[in-house]
Amino acid sequence: MVSKSDQLLIVVSVLEGRHFPKRPKHMLIVEAKFDGEQLATDPVDHTDQPEFATELAWEIDRKALHQHRLQRTPIKLQCFALDPASSAKETIGYIVLDLRTAQETKQAPKWYQLLSNKYTKFKSEIQIGIALETDTKAPVDSFKAKGAPPRDGKVPASLSGLDPKDIVAVLNEEGGYHQIGPAEHCTDSFVMSVTIAFATQLEQLIPCTMKLPERQPEFFFYYSLLGNDVTNEPFNDLINPNFEPERASVRIRSSIEILRVYLALQSKLQIHLCCGDQSLGSTEVPLTGLLRKGSTEINQRPVTVEGAFILDPPNRAKQKLAPIPLELAPTVGVSVALQREGIDAQPLIELKTQKEYEPRQSKKRVLTPIKEKTLTGPKSPGVSPVPPQNQSPPTKDDATESEVESLQYDRDTKPNAKAVGSSVPLPVAQPVTTATASETASGQKVAVPATSHHFCFSIDLRSIRDLDVGFTINCILRYSYPFFGSAAPIMTNPPVEVRKNMEVFLPQSYCAFDFATMPHQLQDTFLRIPLLVELWHKDKMSKDLLLGIARIQLSNVLSSEKTRFLGSSGEQCWRQTYSESVPFIAAQGSNNRIMDLSYTVTLEDYGLVKMREILVSDSSQGLSAVQQKPSSLPAAPCPSEIQTEPRETLEYKAALELEMWKEMQEDIFENQLKQKELAHMQALAEEWKKRDRERESLVKKKVAEYTVLEGKLQKTLIDLEKREQQLIIAESEVQRERKELRSERERNLRELQDATRRAREDCAHQVELERLKIKQLEEDKHRLQQQLSDAENKYKILEKEFHQFKDQQSNKPEIRLQSEINLLTLEKVELERKLESATKSKLHYKQQWGRALKELARLKQREQESQMARLKKQQEELEQMRLRYLAAEEKDTVKTERQELLDIRNELNRLRQQEQKQYQDSREIASGKMDSPRGNALEEGLDDYLTRLIEERDTLMRTGVYNHEDRIISELDRQIREVLAKNSAGN
């Protein structure tokens, strides 16, 4: 059995990645394998910077860890691209971690580059941390790989045999409920519901640098409830979000104890505000308050957690966003309820909201009925997330903004197709024929005014050139002009590849349109509505991308020169041709030019239309046939008809009817124009109000941000004033210390001169005394020489006896052991000295490392302060530079004075040593050092002095501040050489 203290956890933290290509329809997953057991992270979006934020842990004891380290067992992490539609995994690359790098102390994560990377053009990396943790909570027979349950959950004593990994939600499709825990413990039925009631200040989640799109995107709230993805009804307005409150409910089969453990493990419900597949902000609703320990409230009534929760934008700390005031914070009203099945809940939960979150609403709030959603599984209808917006070239139903406007105009004019000036498409290259009676009876007739002309308009998109983007594009061109009779888009095919500094001619780019309209209607339309040509980039690996739009002003062809030609029936026709180059302007971001388009347009006028009515199909999408009134020759008039009154003739009645019809149509047309003008003015007014509200909210947000920045600037200004005062005080202190150093230097110089003078007088007196002593010593010398000869004779006799005794003693084992002990003692002393020296060096290096870290932190802080100071005015920058210059000059001055003091100290030491040397020389001369017993004592004093000099030099060198070129080290070396020379001379 392994004790708990020997249990460890190998924790691999997979944090985030970078340098990945974007693949919108794929997910990223990392699988880690160690000792035959495999764990995996949750799938994340396949973006350029995916965020995994997952810890993978294996349980192991210290003995097994030691064996794995000896065997160098690796931890292999494989990165896969997952296709949710087909569940196919595609290998991207792998990373191998060394188990020996895992330590029990906390270490910073590192970036590891993927090996065998599939994306050869990208240097994909993943940030990974590996550590060892003491597993104090793990039971004795716990499972090894702790990937499924978090480590926080605690199983109560009544369920001691239950493993935390078994407490998961499993869908029972037959019963229509989720089972949490083993079946034998699931005896109660519950209903858990989540209600999203309202939201406020959502526009604060959009940064001010982001331009609001002209097309209104759809926003929605998304959360996951027991594995079911839930979204509410989309809404378009962030400033005043208008959506019906929705309640999503799930049936649960479990027990109170198991459910309490499950809620402790899954302690938070995360709710996201999304736009397409992007999260604009999120909040977390705590679920631990639903079932508190020892509470029986759920047996009598539903338990709820409700309130207004603040939405935080993603990666606020990484983006360094300023804090938002509480009254402007984006909030969402959420209510989470849990009840036993069978206990009736309130039909409507009214959330208690503070007054500041809804300033424009009255206190009495009328809530709309809440939509109910019952979730029976992950694939329940109505709960899947909104798919991302498709950026491929739109079809007929997905038109651009100009097409929508043109279709709206065309839709408004279709019911009045008989009005003057309507544009009717004609069949291309087909003669006008007479329709049968059945076609006349079944089809819808559109009358063409007698003043309409038959036009043929042709467009030839010749070539594109001068690409101004940093990559090669595979492009097609697309346009649509409903005035020509068809709203279907016209596209070039196949796509062509365009590179820089090249001109490409477009295939299948010629198109001609035959239609009938009045000349002034044609001129008015060409002046008002330009032809928008879209540039699309087609890529096999990603969605089609709209790069830019070119505007072709069709009215230019009307001002070109007219040329005459004969039609197929010999009638006189006119042709106008115009050619030019227009730029493609970027569809997103700044209005930069992408490339140039060369085109040619031709307008041909075939004269008045000869038909009067055109048969149109019921779908109003095209012409089924063209019908012309029969124009057979009239019969020969009879005499009675010749005498008929002119006003009674059929021609007069037809003309009168035509004039009355014209007046009626003119009135109808004027009324329609007024209604359209009124509708357009109302739409403009609504759009103006909406834009005004958006600008007001953005201004409020800007004001709040500027207020925070103003507070920071004021705080920085106060800090700078304090620093300026401190610098003034420090400057005065430095001046005072400079004066003190100068006075101390003068005082030391005077003392040195006095000491030198006294030393010279003492030396002269000592020389005189020594001369007198020399005479006395010469007399003693002769007497002592005689004694010395006698003593030498005695010494030789004793030495001979001593050698004899020493030879006798050297043969004894005790003497040999004693000599070995002496040698070992000397080695021990030497090793202890080396150990002490190493300990001092280690302490010194630690101190130097600490100073270096402090200096690095001080440099970082100084760099941050300098960056903040650059944002100030020019005067503050000059003042800061002046202060820095003064500080640097003062530092150089202090360094120079310190060097001068060091030179003075060295000079004093040299003089003292010189004085001591003279004194010792005189003593040696006086006392006969070489031949007297006192010489030995003086030699021992020189040895001590030499040891002290060497230790002082080594101490200074170990600090790392001095080197052999410094003056003080050179002086110490010189003194050491002098002492060694004296010793050698004495010996």
Coordinates of C-alpha atoms in Angstrom, one line a residue, residues 434-806:
T434 CA -48.4 37.0 -82.5
A435 CA -49.6 35.0 -79.5
T436 CA -52.5 32.5 -79.6
A437 CA -55.8 33.0 -78.0
S438 CA -55.1 30.6 -75.2
E439 CA -51.9 32.5 -74.3
T440 CA -53.9 35.8 -74.3
A441 CA -56.5 34.3 -71.9
S442 CA -54.1 32.7 -69.4
G443 CA -51.2 35.2 -69.3
Q444 CA -50.8 38.6 -67.7
K445 CA -50.5 41.4 -70.1
V446 CA -48.1 44.3 -69.6
A447 CA -48.8 47.3 -71.7
V448 CA -45.8 49.1 -73.2
P449 CA -46.3 52.8 -73.9
A450 CA -46.1 54.0 -77.4
T451 CA -43.1 56.2 -76.6
S452 CA -40.9 53.3 -75.3
H453 CA -37.8 52.5 -77.2
H454 CA -36.1 49.2 -77.8
F455 CA -32.6 49.3 -76.3
C456 CA -29.7 46.8 -76.3
F457 CA -27.1 47.4 -73.6
S458 CA -23.9 45.3 -73.7
I459 CA -21.1 45.2 -71.0
D460 CA -17.7 43.8 -71.7
L461 CA -15.4 43.5 -68.6
R462 CA -12.1 43.3 -70.5
S463 CA -9.2 43.0 -68.0
I464 CA -7.9 43.6 -64.5
R465 CA -4.4 44.9 -63.7
D466 CA -2.2 46.6 -61.1
L467 CA -2.9 44.3 -58.1
D468 CA -2.1 46.2 -54.9
V469 CA -2.4 43.4 -52.2
G470 CA 0.3 41.3 -50.6
F471 CA -0.9 37.9 -51.9
T472 CA -2.0 36.2 -55.1
I473 CA -5.8 36.1 -55.6
N474 CA -8.0 33.7 -57.5
C475 CA -10.9 36.0 -58.5
I476 CA -14.2 36.2 -60.3
L477 CA -16.3 39.3 -61.0
R478 CA -20.0 39.5 -60.3
Y479 CA -22.7 42.2 -60.9
S480 CA -26.4 42.5 -61.2
Y481 CA -28.6 45.4 -62.5
P482 CA -32.4 44.6 -62.2
F483 CA -33.3 47.6 -64.4
F484 CA -32.2 45.5 -67.4
G485 CA -35.0 43.0 -66.6
S486 CA -33.3 40.3 -64.5
A487 CA -32.1 40.3 -60.9
A488 CA -30.0 37.2 -61.5
P489 CA -26.3 37.9 -60.9
I490 CA -23.9 37.8 -63.8
M491 CA -20.5 36.2 -63.0
T492 CA -17.3 35.6 -65.0
N493 CA -16.2 32.0 -65.2
P494 CA -13.7 30.3 -64.6
P495 CA -11.8 32.1 -61.8
V496 CA -8.5 33.7 -63.0
E497 CA -5.3 34.0 -61.0
V498 CA -3.9 37.5 -60.6
R499 CA -0.4 38.5 -59.3
K500 CA 1.3 41.8 -58.9
N501 CA 2.5 43.8 -62.0
M502 CA 0.4 41.8 -64.5
E503 CA -2.7 42.3 -66.6
V504 CA -5.3 39.4 -66.9
F505 CA -8.0 39.3 -69.5
L506 CA -11.3 38.0 -68.1
P507 CA -13.1 34.9 -69.7
Q508 CA -16.8 34.9 -70.5
S509 CA -17.1 38.6 -69.5
Y510 CA -19.4 39.9 -72.3
C511 CA -23.2 40.2 -71.7
A512 CA -25.9 41.9 -73.6
F513 CA -29.4 43.0 -72.4
D514 CA -32.5 43.7 -74.6
F515 CA -35.2 45.8 -72.9
A516 CA -37.8 48.4 -73.6
T517 CA -38.1 51.7 -71.7
M518 CA -38.5 55.4 -72.3
P519 CA -35.3 57.5 -72.9
H520 CA -35.8 59.8 -70.0
Q521 CA -36.4 56.8 -67.7
L522 CA -33.2 55.3 -68.9
Q523 CA -31.2 58.5 -68.4
D524 CA -32.7 59.0 -64.9
T525 CA -31.9 55.4 -63.8
F526 CA -28.3 55.5 -65.2
L527 CA -27.7 58.8 -63.3
R528 CA -29.1 57.5 -60.0
I529 CA -28.0 53.9 -59.8
P530 CA -24.4 53.0 -60.7
L531 CA -23.4 49.4 -61.7
L532 CA -21.5 47.8 -58.8
V533 CA -19.0 45.1 -59.8
E534 CA -17.9 42.9 -57.0
L535 CA -14.4 41.3 -56.8
W536 CA -14.6 37.8 -55.1
H537 CA -11.6 35.7 -54.1
K538 CA -12.3 31.9 -54.4
D539 CA -10.2 29.5 -52.2
K540 CA -10.6 25.8 -52.0
M541 CA -9.5 25.7 -48.3
S542 CA -11.8 28.5 -47.0
K543 CA -14.9 30.4 -47.8
D544 CA -15.2 32.9 -50.7
L545 CA -14.1 36.3 -49.7
L546 CA -15.4 39.7 -51.0
L547 CA -12.3 41.8 -51.6
G548 CA -13.6 45.0 -53.2
I549 CA -16.3 46.8 -55.2
A550 CA -15.9 48.9 -58.4
R551 CA -18.5 51.5 -59.3
I552 CA -19.3 52.0 -63.0
Q553 CA -21.3 55.2 -63.7
L554 CA -23.5 54.1 -66.6
S555 CA -24.5 57.7 -67.4
N556 CA -21.0 58.2 -69.1
V557 CA -22.2 56.2 -72.1
L558 CA -25.0 58.8 -72.7
S559 CA -22.6 61.6 -73.1
S560 CA -20.4 59.7 -75.7
E561 CA -20.6 60.3 -79.4
K562 CA -23.5 58.7 -81.3
T563 CA -23.0 56.6 -84.5
R564 CA -25.6 55.6 -86.9
F565 CA -26.2 52.1 -88.3
L566 CA -29.1 50.1 -90.0
G567 CA -31.1 47.5 -88.1
S568 CA -32.1 44.1 -89.3
S569 CA -35.3 45.5 -90.9
G570 CA -33.5 48.4 -92.5
E571 CA -34.6 50.9 -89.8
Q572 CA -32.2 53.6 -88.6
C573 CA -30.5 52.9 -85.3
W574 CA -28.0 54.7 -83.0
R575 CA -25.0 53.3 -81.1
Q576 CA -23.0 54.8 -78.2
T577 CA -19.8 53.3 -76.8
Y578 CA -17.7 54.2 -73.8
S579 CA -14.5 52.6 -72.3
E580 CA -12.5 53.5 -69.2
S581 CA -10.7 52.0 -66.2
V582 CA -12.2 52.1 -62.6
P583 CA -10.5 51.0 -59.4
F584 CA -11.7 48.3 -57.0
I585 CA -12.2 49.8 -53.5
A586 CA -11.6 47.5 -50.5
A587 CA -14.9 46.2 -49.1
Q588 CA -13.7 46.1 -45.5
G589 CA -11.3 48.3 -43.5
S590 CA -9.9 51.5 -45.1
N591 CA -11.0 52.6 -48.6
N592 CA -7.8 51.4 -50.3
R593 CA -7.5 50.6 -54.0
I594 CA -7.0 46.9 -54.8
M595 CA -6.7 46.9 -58.6
D596 CA -8.1 48.5 -61.8
L597 CA -10.8 47.2 -64.0
S598 CA -11.0 48.0 -67.8
Y599 CA -14.4 47.8 -69.3
T600 CA -16.4 48.8 -72.4
V601 CA -20.2 49.5 -72.5
T602 CA -22.3 49.9 -75.6
L603 CA -25.9 51.3 -75.8
E604 CA -27.9 50.7 -79.0
D605 CA -31.2 52.4 -79.6
Y606 CA -33.5 50.5 -82.1
G607 CA -36.2 53.2 -82.1
L608 CA -39.8 52.9 -80.9
V609 CA -41.2 49.5 -79.8
K610 CA -43.8 48.2 -82.4
M611 CA -45.8 46.1 -80.0
R612 CA -48.4 47.3 -77.5
E613 CA -48.8 44.4 -75.0
I614 CA -46.4 41.8 -73.7
L615 CA -47.5 38.6 -72.1
V616 CA -45.8 37.9 -68.7
S617 CA -45.9 34.6 -66.8
D618 CA -47.6 34.4 -63.4
S619 CA -44.3 34.2 -61.5
S620 CA -43.2 37.6 -62.9
Q621 CA -39.7 36.3 -63.3
G622 CA -39.5 36.3 -67.1
L623 CA -41.5 36.6 -70.3
S624 CA -43.4 33.6 -71.6
A625 CA -44.4 35.1 -74.9
V626 CA -44.8 38.4 -76.7
Q627 CA -48.2 39.3 -77.9
Q628 CA -49.1 41.9 -80.5
K629 CA -52.5 43.2 -81.2
P630 CA -53.8 41.9 -84.5
S631 CA -53.5 44.6 -87.1
S632 CA -55.4 43.2 -90.0
L633 CA -56.6 45.6 -92.7
P634 CA -60.1 47.0 -92.1
A635 CA -62.9 46.1 -94.6
A636 CA -64.1 48.5 -97.2
P637 CA -66.3 51.1 -95.6
C638 CA -70.0 51.2 -96.3
P639 CA -71.9 54.4 -97.1
S640 CA -73.5 54.5 -93.6
E641 CA -70.1 54.3 -92.0
I642 CA -68.8 57.1 -94.1
Q643 CA -71.5 59.5 -92.8
T644 CA -70.8 58.6 -89.1
E645 CA -70.0 61.6 -86.8
P646 CA -66.2 62.0 -86.1
R647 CA -66.8 61.7 -82.3
E648 CA -68.6 58.4 -82.8
T649 CA -65.8 56.7 -84.7
L650 CA -63.8 54.0 -83.0
E651 CA -60.6 55.8 -83.5
Y652 CA -61.8 58.9 -81.6
K653 CA -63.1 56.7 -78.8
A654 CA -59.8 54.9 -78.6
A655 CA -57.9 58.1 -78.5
L656 CA -60.1 59.6 -75.8
E657 CA -59.9 56.4 -73.8
L658 CA -56.1 56.5 -74.2
E659 CA -55.9 60.1 -73.0
M660 CA -58.1 59.4 -70.0
W661 CA -56.0 56.3 -69.2
K662 CA -52.8 58.4 -69.4
E663 CA -54.2 61.0 -67.0
M664 CA -55.3 58.3 -64.6
Q665 CA -51.9 56.6 -64.8
E666 CA -50.1 59.9 -64.2
D667 CA -52.2 60.5 -61.1
I668 CA -51.5 57.0 -59.8
F669 CA -47.8 57.4 -60.6
E670 CA -47.7 60.8 -58.7
N671 CA -49.5 59.2 -55.7
Q672 CA -47.0 56.3 -55.7
L673 CA -44.1 58.7 -55.8
K674 CA -45.5 60.6 -52.9
Q675 CA -46.0 57.4 -50.9
K676 CA -42.5 56.3 -51.7
E677 CA -41.1 59.7 -50.7
L678 CA -43.0 59.5 -47.4
A679 CA -41.8 55.9 -46.8
H680 CA -38.3 56.9 -47.6
M681 CA -38.4 59.9 -45.3
Q682 CA -39.8 57.8 -42.5
A683 CA -37.1 55.2 -43.0
L684 CA -34.4 57.9 -43.1
A685 CA -35.9 59.4 -39.8
E686 CA -35.8 56.0 -38.1
E687 CA -32.3 55.4 -39.3
W688 CA -31.2 58.8 -38.2
K689 CA -32.7 58.2 -34.7
K690 CA -31.0 54.8 -34.5
R691 CA -27.6 56.3 -35.6
D692 CA -28.1 59.1 -33.1
R693 CA -28.7 56.5 -30.3
E694 CA -25.6 54.6 -31.4
R695 CA -23.5 57.7 -31.4
E696 CA -24.8 58.7 -28.0
S697 CA -23.9 55.3 -26.5
L698 CA -20.5 55.5 -28.1
V699 CA -20.0 59.0 -26.7
K700 CA -20.9 57.8 -23.2
K701 CA -18.5 55.0 -23.5
K702 CA -15.7 57.3 -24.7
V703 CA -16.4 59.7 -21.9
A704 CA -16.2 56.9 -19.4
E705 CA -12.9 55.7 -20.9
Y706 CA -11.5 59.3 -21.0
T707 CA -12.5 59.8 -17.3
V708 CA -10.5 56.8 -16.3
L709 CA -7.6 58.0 -18.4
E710 CA -7.8 61.4 -16.9
G711 CA -7.7 59.9 -13.4
K712 CA -4.6 57.9 -14.3
L713 CA -2.9 61.1 -15.8
Q714 CA -3.7 63.1 -12.7
K715 CA -2.3 60.3 -10.5
T716 CA 0.8 60.2 -12.7
L717 CA 1.2 64.0 -12.5
I718 CA 1.0 63.9 -8.7
D719 CA 3.7 61.1 -8.7
L720 CA 5.9 63.2 -10.9
E721 CA 5.6 66.2 -8.6
K722 CA 6.5 64.0 -5.7
R723 CA 9.5 62.7 -7.6
E724 CA 10.6 66.2 -8.5
Q725 CA 10.5 67.2 -4.8
Q726 CA 12.4 64.1 -3.9
L727 CA 15.0 64.9 -6.5
I728 CA 15.4 68.5 -5.2
I729 CA 15.9 67.1 -1.7
A730 CA 18.4 64.5 -2.9
E731 CA 20.3 67.2 -4.8
S732 CA 20.6 69.4 -1.7
E733 CA 21.7 66.3 0.2
V734 CA 24.4 65.5 -2.4
Q735 CA 25.7 69.0 -2.3
R736 CA 25.9 68.9 1.5
E737 CA 27.7 65.6 1.4
R738 CA 30.1 67.0 -1.3
K739 CA 31.0 69.9 1.1
E740 CA 31.6 67.4 3.9
L741 CA 33.8 65.2 1.8
R742 CA 35.9 68.2 0.7
S743 CA 36.4 69.4 4.3
E744 CA 37.2 65.9 5.4
R745 CA 39.7 65.6 2.6
E746 CA 41.5 68.8 3.6
R747 CA 41.6 67.7 7.3
N748 CA 43.1 64.4 6.4
L749 CA 45.7 66.1 4.2
R750 CA 46.7 68.3 7.1
E751 CA 46.9 65.4 9.5
L752 CA 49.0 63.5 7.0
Q753 CA 51.5 66.3 6.6
D754 CA 51.8 66.6 10.4
A755 CA 52.3 62.9 10.8
T756 CA 55.0 62.9 8.1
R757 CA 56.9 65.7 9.8
R758 CA 56.7 64.0 13.2
A759 CA 57.9 60.7 11.6
R760 CA 60.9 62.4 10.1
E761 CA 61.9 63.9 13.5
D762 CA 61.5 60.6 15.2
C763 CA 63.6 58.9 12.6
A764 CA 66.5 61.3 13.0
H765 CA 66.4 60.9 16.8
Q766 CA 66.3 57.1 16.4
V767 CA 69.3 57.1 14.1
E768 CA 71.4 59.0 16.7
L769 CA 70.4 56.5 19.4
E770 CA 71.1 53.6 17.2
R771 CA 74.7 54.8 16.5
L772 CA 75.4 54.9 20.2
K773 CA 74.0 51.5 20.6
I774 CA 76.1 50.1 17.8
K775 CA 79.3 50.9 19.7
Q776 CA 78.0 49.0 22.7
L777 CA 76.8 46.2 20.5
E778 CA 80.2 45.7 18.9
E779 CA 81.8 45.1 22.2
D780 CA 79.0 42.7 23.1
K781 CA 79.6 41.1 19.7
H782 CA 83.2 40.0 20.4
R783 CA 82.1 38.6 23.7
L784 CA 79.1 36.8 22.2
Q785 CA 81.2 35.4 19.3
Q786 CA 83.4 33.5 21.8
Q787 CA 80.3 32.2 23.6
L788 CA 78.9 31.2 20.2
S789 CA 81.9 29.1 19.3
D790 CA 81.6 27.3 22.6
A791 CA 77.8 26.8 22.0
E792 CA 78.4 25.5 18.5
N793 CA 80.7 22.8 19.8
K794 CA 78.1 21.8 22.3
Y795 CA 75.4 22.0 19.6
K796 CA 77.3 19.6 17.4
I797 CA 77.6 17.0 20.2
L798 CA 73.9 17.3 21.1
E799 CA 72.9 17.1 17.4
K800 CA 74.8 13.9 17.0
E801 CA 73.1 12.4 20.0
F802 CA 69.7 13.7 18.8
H803 CA 70.2 12.0 15.4
Q804 CA 71.0 8.7 17.1
F805 CA 67.8 9.1 19.3
K806 CA 65.7 10.0 16.2

